[in-house]
mmCIF file of C-alpha atoms in Angstrom:
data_model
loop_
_atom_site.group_PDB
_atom_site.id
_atom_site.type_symbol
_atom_site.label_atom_id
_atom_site.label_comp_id
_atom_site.label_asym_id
_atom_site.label_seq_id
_atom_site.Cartn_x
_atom_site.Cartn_y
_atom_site.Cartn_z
ATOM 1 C CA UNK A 15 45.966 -36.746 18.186
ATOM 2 C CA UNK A 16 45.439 -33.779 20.655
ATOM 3 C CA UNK A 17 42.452 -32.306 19.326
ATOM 4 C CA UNK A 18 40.135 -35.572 20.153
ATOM 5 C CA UNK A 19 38.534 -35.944 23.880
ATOM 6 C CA UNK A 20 39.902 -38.511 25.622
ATOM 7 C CA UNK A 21 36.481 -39.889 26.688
ATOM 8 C CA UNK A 22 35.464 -42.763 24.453
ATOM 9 C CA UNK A 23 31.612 -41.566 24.589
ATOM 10 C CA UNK A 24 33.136 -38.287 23.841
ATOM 11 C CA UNK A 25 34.787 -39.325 20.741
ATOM 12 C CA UNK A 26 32.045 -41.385 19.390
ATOM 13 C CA UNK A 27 29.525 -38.288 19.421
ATOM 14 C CA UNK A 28 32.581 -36.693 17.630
ATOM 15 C CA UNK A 29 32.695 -39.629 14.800
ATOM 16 C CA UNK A 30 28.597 -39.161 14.393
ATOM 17 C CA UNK A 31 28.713 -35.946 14.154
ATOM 18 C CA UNK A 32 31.384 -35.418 12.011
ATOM 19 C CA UNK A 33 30.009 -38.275 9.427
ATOM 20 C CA UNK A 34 26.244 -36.832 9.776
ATOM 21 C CA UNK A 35 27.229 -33.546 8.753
ATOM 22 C CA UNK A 36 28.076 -34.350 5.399
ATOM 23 C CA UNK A 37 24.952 -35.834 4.666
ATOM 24 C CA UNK A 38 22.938 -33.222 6.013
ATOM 25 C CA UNK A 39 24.737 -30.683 3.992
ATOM 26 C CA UNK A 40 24.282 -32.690 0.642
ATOM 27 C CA UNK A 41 20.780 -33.435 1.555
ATOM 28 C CA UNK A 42 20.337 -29.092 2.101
ATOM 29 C CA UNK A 43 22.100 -28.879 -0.913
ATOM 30 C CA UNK A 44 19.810 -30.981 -3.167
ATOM 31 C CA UNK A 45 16.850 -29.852 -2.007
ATOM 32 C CA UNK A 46 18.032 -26.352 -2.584
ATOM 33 C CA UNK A 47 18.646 -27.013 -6.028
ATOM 34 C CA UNK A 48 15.507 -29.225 -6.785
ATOM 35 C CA UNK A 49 13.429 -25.741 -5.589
ATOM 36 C CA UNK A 50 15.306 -22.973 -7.881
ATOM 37 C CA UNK A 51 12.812 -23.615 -10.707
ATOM 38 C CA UNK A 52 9.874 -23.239 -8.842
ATOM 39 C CA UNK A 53 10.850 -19.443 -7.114
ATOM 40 C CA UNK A 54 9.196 -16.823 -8.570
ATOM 41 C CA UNK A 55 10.106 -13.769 -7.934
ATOM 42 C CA UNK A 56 7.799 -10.869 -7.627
ATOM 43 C CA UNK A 57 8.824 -7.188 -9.070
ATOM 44 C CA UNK A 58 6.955 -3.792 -9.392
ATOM 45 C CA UNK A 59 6.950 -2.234 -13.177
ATOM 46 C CA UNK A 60 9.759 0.355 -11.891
ATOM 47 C CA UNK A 61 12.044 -2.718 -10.419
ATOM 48 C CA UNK A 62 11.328 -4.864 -14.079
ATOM 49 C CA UNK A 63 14.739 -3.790 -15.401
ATOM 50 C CA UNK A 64 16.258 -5.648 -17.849
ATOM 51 C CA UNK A 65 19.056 -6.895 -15.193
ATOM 52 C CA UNK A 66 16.872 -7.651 -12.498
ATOM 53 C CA UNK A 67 14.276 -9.686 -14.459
ATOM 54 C CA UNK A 68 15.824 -10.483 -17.792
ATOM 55 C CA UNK A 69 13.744 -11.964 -20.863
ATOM 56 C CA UNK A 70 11.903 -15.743 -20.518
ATOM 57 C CA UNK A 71 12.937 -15.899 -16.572
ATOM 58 C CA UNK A 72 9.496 -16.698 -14.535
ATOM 59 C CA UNK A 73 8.134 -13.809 -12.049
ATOM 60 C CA UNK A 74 5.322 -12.053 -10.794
ATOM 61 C CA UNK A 75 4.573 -8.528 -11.763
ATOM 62 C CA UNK A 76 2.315 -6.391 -9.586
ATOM 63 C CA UNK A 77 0.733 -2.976 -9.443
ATOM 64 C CA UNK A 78 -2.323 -0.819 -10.284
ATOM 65 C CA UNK A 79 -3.836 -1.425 -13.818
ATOM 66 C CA UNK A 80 -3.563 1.777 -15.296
ATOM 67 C CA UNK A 81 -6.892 3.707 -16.071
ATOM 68 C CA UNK A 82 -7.804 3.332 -19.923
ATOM 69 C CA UNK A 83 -5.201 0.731 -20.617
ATOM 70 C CA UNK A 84 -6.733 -2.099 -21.000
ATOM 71 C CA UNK A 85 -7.460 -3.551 -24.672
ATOM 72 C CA UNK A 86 -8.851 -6.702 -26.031
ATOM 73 C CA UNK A 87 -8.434 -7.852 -28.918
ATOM 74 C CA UNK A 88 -11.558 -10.604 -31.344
ATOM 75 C CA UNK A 89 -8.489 -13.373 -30.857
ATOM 76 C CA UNK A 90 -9.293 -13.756 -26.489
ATOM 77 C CA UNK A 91 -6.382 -11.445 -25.908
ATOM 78 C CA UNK A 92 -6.215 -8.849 -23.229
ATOM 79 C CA UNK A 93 -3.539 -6.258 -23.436
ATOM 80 C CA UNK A 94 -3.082 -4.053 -20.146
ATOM 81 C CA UNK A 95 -0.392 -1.353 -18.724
ATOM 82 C CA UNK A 96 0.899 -2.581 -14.952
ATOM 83 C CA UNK A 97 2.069 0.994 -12.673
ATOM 84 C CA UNK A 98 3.506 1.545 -9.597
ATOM 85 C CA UNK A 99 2.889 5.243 -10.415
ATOM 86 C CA UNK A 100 7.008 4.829 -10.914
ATOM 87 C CA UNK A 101 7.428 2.817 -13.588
ATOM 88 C CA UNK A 102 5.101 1.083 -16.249
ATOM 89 C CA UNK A 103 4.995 -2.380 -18.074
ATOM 90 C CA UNK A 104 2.871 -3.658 -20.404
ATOM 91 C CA UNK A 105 1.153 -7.045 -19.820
ATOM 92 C CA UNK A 106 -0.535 -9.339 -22.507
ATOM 93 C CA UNK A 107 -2.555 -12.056 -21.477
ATOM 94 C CA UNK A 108 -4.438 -14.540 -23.376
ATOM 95 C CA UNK A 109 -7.046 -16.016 -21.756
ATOM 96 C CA UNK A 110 -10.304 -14.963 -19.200
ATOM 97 C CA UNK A 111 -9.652 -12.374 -16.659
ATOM 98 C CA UNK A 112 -10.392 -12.539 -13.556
ATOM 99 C CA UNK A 113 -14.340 -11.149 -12.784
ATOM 100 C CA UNK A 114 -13.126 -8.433 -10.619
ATOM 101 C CA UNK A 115 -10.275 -7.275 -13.103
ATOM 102 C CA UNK A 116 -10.935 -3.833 -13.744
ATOM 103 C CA UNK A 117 -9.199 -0.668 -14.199
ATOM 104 C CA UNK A 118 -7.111 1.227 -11.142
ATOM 105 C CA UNK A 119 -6.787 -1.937 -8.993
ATOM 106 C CA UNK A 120 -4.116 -3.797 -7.691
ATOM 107 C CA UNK A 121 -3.097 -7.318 -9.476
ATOM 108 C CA UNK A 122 -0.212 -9.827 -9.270
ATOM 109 C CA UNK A 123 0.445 -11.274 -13.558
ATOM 110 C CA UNK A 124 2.309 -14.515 -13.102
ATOM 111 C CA UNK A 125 4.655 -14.549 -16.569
ATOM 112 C CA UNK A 126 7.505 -13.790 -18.103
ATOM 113 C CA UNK A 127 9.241 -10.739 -19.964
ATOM 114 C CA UNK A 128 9.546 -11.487 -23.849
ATOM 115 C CA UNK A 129 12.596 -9.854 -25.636
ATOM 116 C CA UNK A 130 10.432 -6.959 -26.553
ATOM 117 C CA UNK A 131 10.197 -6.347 -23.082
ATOM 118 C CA UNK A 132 6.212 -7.076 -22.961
ATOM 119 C CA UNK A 133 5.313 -9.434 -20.114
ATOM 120 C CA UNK A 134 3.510 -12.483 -21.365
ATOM 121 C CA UNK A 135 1.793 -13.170 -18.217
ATOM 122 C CA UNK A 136 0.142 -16.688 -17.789
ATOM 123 C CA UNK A 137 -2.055 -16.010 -14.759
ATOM 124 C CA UNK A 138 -3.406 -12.452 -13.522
ATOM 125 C CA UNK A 139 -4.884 -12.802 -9.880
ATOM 126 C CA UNK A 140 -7.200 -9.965 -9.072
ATOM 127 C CA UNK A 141 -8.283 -8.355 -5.428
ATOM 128 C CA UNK A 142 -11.134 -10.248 -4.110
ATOM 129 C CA UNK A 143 -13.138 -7.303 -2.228
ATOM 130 C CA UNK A 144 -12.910 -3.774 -2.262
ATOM 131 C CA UNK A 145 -10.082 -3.326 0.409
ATOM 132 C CA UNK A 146 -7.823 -6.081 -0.804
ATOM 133 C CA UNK A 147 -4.565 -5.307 -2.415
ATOM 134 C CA UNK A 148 -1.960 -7.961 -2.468
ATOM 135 C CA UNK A 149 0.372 -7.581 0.154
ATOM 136 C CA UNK A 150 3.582 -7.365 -2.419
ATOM 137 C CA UNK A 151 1.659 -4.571 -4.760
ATOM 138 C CA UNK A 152 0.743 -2.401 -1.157
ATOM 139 C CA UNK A 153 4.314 -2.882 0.199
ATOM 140 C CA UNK A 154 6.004 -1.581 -3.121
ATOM 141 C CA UNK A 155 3.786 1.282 -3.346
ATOM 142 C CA UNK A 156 4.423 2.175 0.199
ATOM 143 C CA UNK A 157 8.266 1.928 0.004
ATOM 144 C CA UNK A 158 7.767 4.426 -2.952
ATOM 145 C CA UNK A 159 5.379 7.027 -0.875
ATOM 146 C CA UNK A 160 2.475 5.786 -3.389
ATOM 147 C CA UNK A 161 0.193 4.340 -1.151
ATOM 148 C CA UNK A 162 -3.258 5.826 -1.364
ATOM 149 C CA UNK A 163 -5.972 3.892 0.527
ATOM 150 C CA UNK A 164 -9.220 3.696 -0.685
ATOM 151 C CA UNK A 165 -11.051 5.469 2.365
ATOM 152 C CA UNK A 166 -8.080 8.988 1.589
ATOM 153 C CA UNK A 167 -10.145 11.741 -0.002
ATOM 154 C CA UNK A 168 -8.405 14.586 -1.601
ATOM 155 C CA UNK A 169 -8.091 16.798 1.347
ATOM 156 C CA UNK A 170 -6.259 14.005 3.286
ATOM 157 C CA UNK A 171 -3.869 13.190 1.391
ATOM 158 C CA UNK A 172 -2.156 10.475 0.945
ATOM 159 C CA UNK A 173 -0.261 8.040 3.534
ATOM 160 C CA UNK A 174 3.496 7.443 3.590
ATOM 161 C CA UNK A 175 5.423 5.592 5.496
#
């Protein structure tokens, strides 16, 4: 046996390492898998595919609410259109919104597509003051040249990165 040091110390930090790597693999390995249920993935209305966040799979869905969109119905319902000014998805929620939900802000819905392709979104989180947008909902609409701070009147334009 070349390949072993000839220094007995040497060869017994060999033997530990080579037995604790094993375990610390497995161990890496099972905590991986005990945490795939609990990522969520978060996705703009133009990313939503089909293929990229099939039907019943948990995610977040962010954007702007979309102005005149929102509809609720006697039963406690609340049925809203999510943009990124890209793409659009409609959200139903049943329960109380949030008090600052309104029209033309940013949110994060916490659901899942339905095979109609309707996200049934248990939780909507709303922005909590008047500059706030969720940092996922501001990074997607600045990757698609969408980004239009609150303080941009019409002759500035808007901001891209």
């Amino acid at each position: 046996m070349s390949w072993l040091p000839k220094s007995p110390k040497a060869r017994r930090r060999l033997w530990v390492v080579a037995a604790a790597a094993p375990i610390l693999a497995l161990a890496v390995g099972l905590s991986l898998w005990a945490m795939q249920d609990s990522v969520t993935f978060f996705y703009s209305p133009s990313e939503a595919t089909a293929e990229t966040a099939p039907a019943g799979r948990p995610i977040r869905l962010g954007g702007l609410v979309e102005a005149g969109s929102v509809h609720k119905a006697a039963d406690g319902s609340v049925a809203f259109v999510v943009t990124d000014n890209a793409g659009t998805a409609r959200v139903l929620y049943h329960g109380d919104l949030p008090d600052l939900f309104r029209e033309g802000q940013g949110i994060v819905a916490q659901g899942s597509f339905g095979p109609d392709r309707v996200f049934q979104a248990s939780q909507v989180l709303a922005k909590h003051d008047e500059n706030y947008m969720p940092r996922e909902v501001a990074d997607r609409l600045k990757e698609k040249g969408e980004w239009r701070p609150e303080g941009a009147g019409a002759g500035q334009g808007r901001e891209t990165l």
